[in-house]
């Protein structure tokens, strides 16, 4: 009974230490989603160099690309060129390795990849679809990124979101979901489900690039992380290079206290002990 106040004090100190550690381990990153339309612009010219130049303009720490040409159809050289211009590492989606598809997803990142898989999102009698699911090493903690390009029919998108959401909810670390969601209607069920899971960050008009009217390209981050700003990159070159504009979001990734304790228990304990000595 005599030790109870000391135990309570220890718990309070650990809680404060975890809160300070959570504040320390937050990360500001730039996220970009860009449907490159096979590197074909509004002028009908296929110009991978022009698209690579747009990506050099936007910058970004993590960049999701849609409709990248298959690797054996120019996609490999395109990703190499973008990597050289941006300094980011390219990760090709599995559909880019297939000889049966013309386009697919790719991801560019400045963080090292710890795990990569593909979420199969194909629906019968529709175009092949998928999502890159990658875990990135962001220092003391991990970040899950899902990059995708959803289907054209409402029923297809509903099915695909129902496959993605369990992956999101099973993560203990922050999750970034970005890509061409292809949802034309703001009242559609796929958007409502995603907003319920992630919150409702702003979404700029990005399609068509010459006169943007639709908010097809989206970026979400899981709570308690937040998107602090988002805009469509509308340079003269971007308006010509593809039928979509790149969408760039600035996000603050925040790790919950329980993730902090899991990621660095020794550090949290050491800080609690320092606080205890300071208060004694």
mmCIF file of C-alpha atoms in Angstrom:
data_model
loop_
_atom_site.group_PDB
_atom_site.id
_atom_site.type_symbol
_atom_site.label_atom_id
_atom_site.label_comp_id
_atom_site.label_asym_id
_atom_site.label_seq_id
_atom_site.Cartn_x
_atom_site.Cartn_y
_atom_site.Cartn_z
ATOM 1 C CA UNK A 1 0.000 0.000 0.000
ATOM 2 C CA UNK A 2 2.898 2.334 0.692
ATOM 3 C CA UNK A 3 4.175 1.843 -2.875
ATOM 4 C CA UNK A 4 0.918 2.854 -4.572
ATOM 5 C CA UNK A 5 1.721 6.601 -4.825
ATOM 6 C CA UNK A 6 5.141 5.758 -6.263
ATOM 7 C CA UNK A 7 3.526 3.464 -8.857
ATOM 8 C CA UNK A 8 1.071 6.169 -9.833
ATOM 9 C CA UNK A 9 3.922 8.640 -10.152
ATOM 10 C CA UNK A 10 5.848 6.191 -12.348
ATOM 11 C CA UNK A 11 2.797 5.719 -14.611
ATOM 12 C CA UNK A 12 2.314 9.467 -14.914
ATOM 13 C CA UNK A 13 5.974 9.964 -15.794
ATOM 14 C CA UNK A 14 5.855 7.236 -18.420
ATOM 15 C CA UNK A 15 2.705 8.772 -19.895
ATOM 16 C CA UNK A 16 4.358 12.181 -20.118
ATOM 17 C CA UNK A 17 7.491 10.634 -21.615
ATOM 18 C CA UNK A 18 5.425 8.813 -24.237
ATOM 19 C CA UNK A 19 3.613 12.037 -25.106
ATOM 20 C CA UNK A 20 6.909 13.888 -25.537
ATOM 21 C CA UNK A 21 8.283 11.024 -27.615
ATOM 22 C CA UNK A 22 5.165 11.051 -29.796
ATOM 23 C CA UNK A 23 5.630 14.766 -30.376
ATOM 24 C CA UNK A 24 9.268 14.210 -31.300
ATOM 25 C CA UNK A 25 8.587 11.375 -33.736
ATOM 26 C CA UNK A 26 6.391 13.131 -36.227
ATOM 27 C CA UNK A 27 7.321 13.510 -39.853
ATOM 28 C CA UNK A 28 6.438 16.154 -42.404
ATOM 29 C CA UNK A 29 6.412 14.686 -45.899
ATOM 30 C CA UNK A 30 5.268 15.632 -49.393
ATOM 31 C CA UNK A 31 2.996 13.127 -51.124
ATOM 32 C CA UNK A 32 2.257 13.197 -54.857
ATOM 33 C CA UNK A 33 -0.226 11.257 -56.984
ATOM 34 C CA UNK A 34 0.032 11.501 -60.771
ATOM 35 C CA UNK A 35 -1.765 9.631 -63.545
ATOM 36 C CA UNK A 36 0.772 9.933 -66.373
ATOM 37 C CA UNK A 37 -1.609 8.584 -69.068
ATOM 38 C CA UNK A 38 1.074 6.372 -70.610
ATOM 39 C CA UNK A 39 3.233 9.514 -70.975
ATOM 40 C CA UNK A 40 0.876 10.702 -73.746
ATOM 41 C CA UNK A 41 -0.072 14.379 -73.549
ATOM 42 C CA UNK A 42 -2.986 16.399 -74.861
ATOM 43 C CA UNK A 43 -1.088 16.971 -78.082
ATOM 44 C CA UNK A 44 -1.078 13.207 -78.716
ATOM 45 C CA UNK A 45 2.691 12.972 -78.364
ATOM 46 C CA UNK A 46 4.189 10.232 -76.219
ATOM 47 C CA UNK A 47 6.928 12.052 -74.342
ATOM 48 C CA UNK A 48 8.264 10.322 -71.209
ATOM 49 C CA UNK A 49 10.921 13.010 -70.843
ATOM 50 C CA UNK A 50 8.217 15.656 -70.530
ATOM 51 C CA UNK A 51 6.422 13.703 -67.797
ATOM 52 C CA UNK A 52 9.727 13.155 -65.987
ATOM 53 C CA UNK A 53 10.308 16.912 -66.102
ATOM 54 C CA UNK A 54 6.881 17.519 -64.514
ATOM 55 C CA UNK A 55 7.806 15.152 -61.677
ATOM 56 C CA UNK A 56 11.035 17.054 -61.241
ATOM 57 C CA UNK A 57 8.924 20.215 -60.863
ATOM 58 C CA UNK A 58 6.589 18.762 -58.243
ATOM 59 C CA UNK A 59 9.213 17.171 -56.018
ATOM 60 C CA UNK A 60 7.884 14.880 -53.312
ATOM 61 C CA UNK A 61 9.083 12.299 -50.809
ATOM 62 C CA UNK A 62 6.604 9.635 -51.935
ATOM 63 C CA UNK A 63 5.123 9.695 -55.448
ATOM 64 C CA UNK A 64 2.413 7.336 -56.716
ATOM 65 C CA UNK A 65 2.175 6.975 -60.484
ATOM 66 C CA UNK A 66 -0.691 5.499 -62.462
ATOM 67 C CA UNK A 67 -0.849 4.356 -66.089
ATOM 68 C CA UNK A 68 2.917 3.915 -66.281
ATOM 69 C CA UNK A 69 3.849 2.050 -69.486
ATOM 70 C CA UNK A 70 4.690 -1.631 -68.976
ATOM 71 C CA UNK A 71 8.379 -2.166 -68.297
ATOM 72 C CA UNK A 72 8.967 -3.819 -71.669
ATOM 73 C CA UNK A 73 7.077 -1.010 -73.433
ATOM 74 C CA UNK A 74 9.208 1.903 -72.235
ATOM 75 C CA UNK A 75 8.266 1.904 -68.562
ATOM 76 C CA UNK A 76 11.659 0.709 -67.364
ATOM 77 C CA UNK A 77 13.521 3.539 -69.110
ATOM 78 C CA UNK A 78 10.905 6.041 -67.913
ATOM 79 C CA UNK A 79 11.242 5.031 -64.249
ATOM 80 C CA UNK A 80 15.027 5.092 -64.531
ATOM 81 C CA UNK A 81 14.868 8.628 -65.909
ATOM 82 C CA UNK A 82 12.504 9.838 -63.185
ATOM 83 C CA UNK A 83 14.713 8.280 -60.506
ATOM 84 C CA UNK A 84 17.738 10.045 -61.947
ATOM 85 C CA UNK A 85 15.966 13.423 -61.990
ATOM 86 C CA UNK A 86 14.377 13.179 -58.531
ATOM 87 C CA UNK A 87 16.809 11.001 -56.589
ATOM 88 C CA UNK A 88 13.917 8.733 -55.563
ATOM 89 C CA UNK A 89 13.890 4.945 -55.705
ATOM 90 C CA UNK A 90 11.339 3.409 -58.084
ATOM 91 C CA UNK A 91 9.131 0.456 -57.125
ATOM 92 C CA UNK A 92 7.217 -1.114 -60.015
ATOM 93 C CA UNK A 93 3.812 -2.676 -59.457
ATOM 94 C CA UNK A 94 3.515 -6.328 -60.427
ATOM 95 C CA UNK A 95 1.238 -5.536 -63.379
ATOM 96 C CA UNK A 96 4.122 -3.672 -65.037
ATOM 97 C CA UNK A 97 6.024 -6.966 -65.169
ATOM 98 C CA UNK A 98 3.249 -8.708 -67.093
ATOM 99 C CA UNK A 99 3.248 -9.045 -70.860
ATOM 100 C CA UNK A 100 -0.562 -8.998 -70.819
ATOM 101 C CA UNK A 101 -1.035 -5.393 -69.688
ATOM 102 C CA UNK A 102 -0.009 -2.070 -71.193
ATOM 103 C CA UNK A 103 -0.048 0.100 -68.057
ATOM 104 C CA UNK A 104 0.225 -0.135 -64.303
ATOM 105 C CA UNK A 105 1.207 1.473 -61.002
ATOM 106 C CA UNK A 106 4.604 2.536 -59.733
ATOM 107 C CA UNK A 107 5.862 4.195 -56.578
ATOM 108 C CA UNK A 108 8.825 6.509 -56.044
ATOM 109 C CA UNK A 109 10.198 7.078 -52.555
ATOM 110 C CA UNK A 110 13.160 8.502 -50.684
ATOM 111 C CA UNK A 111 12.609 5.972 -47.876
ATOM 112 C CA UNK A 112 13.887 2.417 -47.931
ATOM 113 C CA UNK A 113 11.352 -0.334 -48.559
ATOM 114 C CA UNK A 114 11.044 -3.067 -45.920
ATOM 115 C CA UNK A 115 8.191 -5.035 -47.441
ATOM 116 C CA UNK A 116 6.277 -4.874 -50.727
ATOM 117 C CA UNK A 117 3.244 -6.772 -51.968
ATOM 118 C CA UNK A 118 0.445 -6.322 -54.484
ATOM 119 C CA UNK A 119 -3.221 -6.148 -53.600
ATOM 120 C CA UNK A 120 -5.143 -7.759 -56.429
ATOM 121 C CA UNK A 121 -8.173 -5.583 -57.202
ATOM 122 C CA UNK A 122 -9.297 -7.123 -60.480
ATOM 123 C CA UNK A 123 -13.022 -7.542 -61.102
ATOM 124 C CA UNK A 124 -14.382 -10.019 -63.614
ATOM 125 C CA UNK A 125 -14.773 -8.698 -67.169
ATOM 126 C CA UNK A 126 -13.050 -5.420 -66.253
ATOM 127 C CA UNK A 127 -9.523 -4.087 -66.776
ATOM 128 C CA UNK A 128 -6.843 -5.611 -64.524
ATOM 129 C CA UNK A 129 -6.369 -3.471 -61.405
ATOM 130 C CA UNK A 130 -4.107 -3.610 -58.391
ATOM 131 C CA UNK A 131 -2.507 -1.631 -55.587
ATOM 132 C CA UNK A 132 1.071 -1.406 -54.415
ATOM 133 C CA UNK A 133 1.231 -2.143 -50.685
ATOM 134 C CA UNK A 134 4.628 -1.206 -49.279
ATOM 135 C CA UNK A 135 6.092 -0.698 -45.818
ATOM 136 C CA UNK A 136 8.701 2.058 -45.652
ATOM 137 C CA UNK A 137 11.367 2.619 -43.029
ATOM 138 C CA UNK A 138 11.018 6.187 -41.739
ATOM 139 C CA UNK A 139 13.689 5.976 -39.056
ATOM 140 C CA UNK A 140 12.509 4.684 -35.690
ATOM 141 C CA UNK A 141 9.059 3.742 -37.025
ATOM 142 C CA UNK A 142 7.395 2.352 -40.156
ATOM 143 C CA UNK A 143 4.904 3.771 -42.655
ATOM 144 C CA UNK A 144 2.494 1.777 -44.826
ATOM 145 C CA UNK A 145 1.760 3.187 -48.290
ATOM 146 C CA UNK A 146 -0.992 1.930 -50.594
ATOM 147 C CA UNK A 147 -0.897 3.316 -54.139
ATOM 148 C CA UNK A 148 -3.700 2.411 -56.518
ATOM 149 C CA UNK A 149 -5.791 3.168 -59.582
ATOM 150 C CA UNK A 150 -9.415 2.146 -59.170
ATOM 151 C CA UNK A 151 -11.841 1.005 -61.852
ATOM 152 C CA UNK A 152 -14.261 2.949 -64.008
ATOM 153 C CA UNK A 153 -17.575 1.429 -62.912
ATOM 154 C CA UNK A 154 -19.197 2.291 -59.547
ATOM 155 C CA UNK A 155 -19.742 -1.383 -58.655
ATOM 156 C CA UNK A 156 -16.103 -2.119 -59.433
ATOM 157 C CA UNK A 157 -14.881 0.676 -57.170
ATOM 158 C CA UNK A 158 -17.136 -0.433 -54.317
ATOM 159 C CA UNK A 159 -15.693 -3.920 -54.528
ATOM 160 C CA UNK A 160 -12.120 -2.594 -54.636
ATOM 161 C CA UNK A 161 -12.527 -0.287 -51.633
ATOM 162 C CA UNK A 162 -13.983 -3.174 -49.631
ATOM 163 C CA UNK A 163 -10.753 -5.068 -50.333
ATOM 164 C CA UNK A 164 -8.475 -2.155 -49.434
ATOM 165 C CA UNK A 165 -10.107 -1.069 -46.161
ATOM 166 C CA UNK A 166 -9.272 -4.231 -44.140
ATOM 167 C CA UNK A 167 -5.597 -3.726 -44.994
ATOM 168 C CA UNK A 168 -5.814 -0.152 -43.703
ATOM 169 C CA UNK A 169 -7.620 -0.983 -40.468
ATOM 170 C CA UNK A 170 -5.211 -3.821 -39.604
ATOM 171 C CA UNK A 171 -2.190 -1.480 -39.455
ATOM 172 C CA UNK A 172 -0.821 -0.044 -36.214
ATOM 173 C CA UNK A 173 1.504 2.393 -37.990
ATOM 174 C CA UNK A 174 0.353 5.369 -40.107
ATOM 175 C CA UNK A 175 -1.130 4.544 -43.510
ATOM 176 C CA UNK A 176 -0.997 6.655 -46.670
ATOM 177 C CA UNK A 177 -3.535 5.866 -49.390
ATOM 178 C CA UNK A 178 -3.161 7.730 -52.656
ATOM 179 C CA UNK A 179 -3.891 7.377 -56.342
ATOM 180 C CA UNK A 180 -6.466 7.861 -59.067
ATOM 181 C CA UNK A 181 -9.674 6.862 -57.287
ATOM 182 C CA UNK A 182 -11.794 7.467 -60.405
ATOM 183 C CA UNK A 183 -14.734 8.551 -58.252
ATOM 184 C CA UNK A 184 -16.609 11.200 -60.209
ATOM 185 C CA UNK A 185 -19.401 11.705 -57.684
ATOM 186 C CA UNK A 186 -18.693 13.158 -54.248
ATOM 187 C CA UNK A 187 -21.727 11.328 -52.818
ATOM 188 C CA UNK A 188 -20.519 7.910 -54.018
ATOM 189 C CA UNK A 189 -20.219 5.139 -51.442
ATOM 190 C CA UNK A 190 -16.479 4.531 -52.049
ATOM 191 C CA UNK A 191 -15.666 8.115 -51.045
ATOM 192 C CA UNK A 192 -17.989 7.980 -48.054
ATOM 193 C CA UNK A 193 -16.293 4.790 -46.840
ATOM 194 C CA UNK A 194 -12.830 6.255 -47.308
ATOM 195 C CA UNK A 195 -13.748 9.486 -45.532
ATOM 196 C CA UNK A 196 -15.141 7.470 -42.622
ATOM 197 C CA UNK A 197 -11.847 5.594 -42.339
ATOM 198 C CA UNK A 198 -9.418 8.471 -42.949
ATOM 199 C CA UNK A 199 -11.247 11.747 -42.475
ATOM 200 C CA UNK A 200 -11.990 14.241 -45.236
ATOM 201 C CA UNK A 201 -8.859 16.020 -46.498
ATOM 202 C CA UNK A 202 -9.289 18.602 -49.260
ATOM 203 C CA UNK A 203 -9.126 17.384 -52.852
ATOM 204 C CA UNK A 204 -8.359 19.763 -55.728
ATOM 205 C CA UNK A 205 -9.723 19.408 -59.240
ATOM 206 C CA UNK A 206 -7.133 17.587 -61.341
ATOM 207 C CA UNK A 207 -8.924 16.232 -64.427
ATOM 208 C CA UNK A 208 -8.857 17.089 -67.271
ATOM 209 C CA UNK A 209 -5.540 18.864 -67.012
ATOM 210 C CA UNK A 210 -6.369 21.616 -69.523
ATOM 211 C CA UNK A 211 -9.496 22.663 -67.616
ATOM 212 C CA UNK A 212 -9.765 20.727 -64.339
ATOM 213 C CA UNK A 213 -13.317 19.932 -63.251
ATOM 214 C CA UNK A 214 -13.151 16.597 -61.395
ATOM 215 C CA UNK A 215 -11.421 15.514 -58.184
ATOM 216 C CA UNK A 216 -10.262 12.059 -59.280
ATOM 217 C CA UNK A 217 -6.781 12.057 -57.733
ATOM 218 C CA UNK A 218 -6.734 11.784 -53.950
ATOM 219 C CA UNK A 219 -4.405 11.561 -50.941
ATOM 220 C CA UNK A 220 -5.401 10.301 -47.486
ATOM 221 C CA UNK A 221 -3.417 9.679 -44.296
ATOM 222 C CA UNK A 222 -4.729 7.690 -41.339
ATOM 223 C CA UNK A 223 -5.550 9.377 -38.040
ATOM 224 C CA UNK A 224 -3.959 10.922 -35.985
ATOM 225 C CA UNK A 225 -1.843 11.992 -38.981
ATOM 226 C CA UNK A 226 -3.190 14.920 -41.000
ATOM 227 C CA UNK A 227 -2.978 16.385 -44.491
ATOM 228 C CA UNK A 228 -2.050 20.006 -43.858
ATOM 229 C CA UNK A 229 -2.381 21.248 -47.455
ATOM 230 C CA UNK A 230 -3.051 19.881 -50.924
ATOM 231 C CA UNK A 231 -2.975 21.388 -54.404
ATOM 232 C CA UNK A 232 -2.936 20.451 -58.067
ATOM 233 C CA UNK A 233 0.375 21.216 -59.762
ATOM 234 C CA UNK A 234 -0.773 23.270 -62.749
ATOM 235 C CA UNK A 235 2.377 24.401 -64.537
ATOM 236 C CA UNK A 236 2.280 24.946 -68.331
ATOM 237 C CA UNK A 237 4.252 21.729 -68.767
ATOM 238 C CA UNK A 238 1.932 19.736 -66.493
ATOM 239 C CA UNK A 239 -1.135 20.872 -68.436
ATOM 240 C CA UNK A 240 0.358 19.396 -71.615
ATOM 241 C CA UNK A 241 2.146 16.276 -70.393
ATOM 242 C CA UNK A 242 -0.888 14.158 -69.361
ATOM 243 C CA UNK A 243 -4.665 14.313 -69.138
ATOM 244 C CA UNK A 244 -4.350 14.549 -65.320
ATOM 245 C CA UNK A 245 -2.543 17.118 -63.212
ATOM 246 C CA UNK A 246 -0.297 15.884 -60.406
ATOM 247 C CA UNK A 247 -1.802 16.344 -56.948
ATOM 248 C CA UNK A 248 0.648 17.228 -54.180
ATOM 249 C CA UNK A 249 -0.212 17.007 -50.485
ATOM 250 C CA UNK A 250 1.808 18.076 -47.469
ATOM 251 C CA UNK A 251 1.180 15.754 -44.537
ATOM 252 C CA UNK A 252 2.217 15.514 -40.934
ATOM 253 C CA UNK A 253 2.549 11.875 -39.967
ATOM 254 C CA UNK A 254 1.933 11.241 -36.294
ATOM 255 C CA UNK A 255 2.475 8.021 -34.414
ATOM 256 C CA UNK A 256 0.121 7.063 -31.604
ATOM 257 C CA UNK A 257 1.562 6.614 -28.101
ATOM 258 C CA UNK A 258 1.220 2.839 -28.221
ATOM 259 C CA UNK A 259 3.206 2.765 -31.460
ATOM 260 C CA UNK A 260 5.873 4.906 -29.843
ATOM 261 C CA UNK A 261 6.193 2.480 -26.980
ATOM 262 C CA UNK A 262 6.411 -0.458 -29.421
ATOM 263 C CA UNK A 263 8.926 1.292 -31.667
ATOM 264 C CA UNK A 264 11.273 2.512 -28.950
ATOM 265 C CA UNK A 265 10.471 1.169 -25.453
ATOM 266 C CA UNK A 266 14.009 1.682 -24.183
ATOM 267 C CA UNK A 267 13.948 5.327 -25.190
ATOM 268 C CA UNK A 268 10.586 5.954 -23.523
ATOM 269 C CA UNK A 269 11.756 4.190 -20.359
ATOM 270 C CA UNK A 270 14.982 6.168 -20.256
ATOM 271 C CA UNK A 271 13.093 9.439 -20.583
ATOM 272 C CA UNK A 272 10.735 8.413 -17.776
ATOM 273 C CA UNK A 273 13.678 7.628 -15.520
ATOM 274 C CA UNK A 274 15.275 11.017 -16.303
ATOM 275 C CA UNK A 275 11.989 12.739 -15.425
ATOM 276 C CA UNK A 276 11.780 10.753 -12.184
ATOM 277 C CA UNK A 277 15.267 11.811 -11.135
ATOM 278 C CA UNK A 278 14.535 15.422 -12.015
ATOM 279 C CA UNK A 279 11.373 15.462 -9.909
ATOM 280 C CA UNK A 280 12.955 13.760 -6.875
#
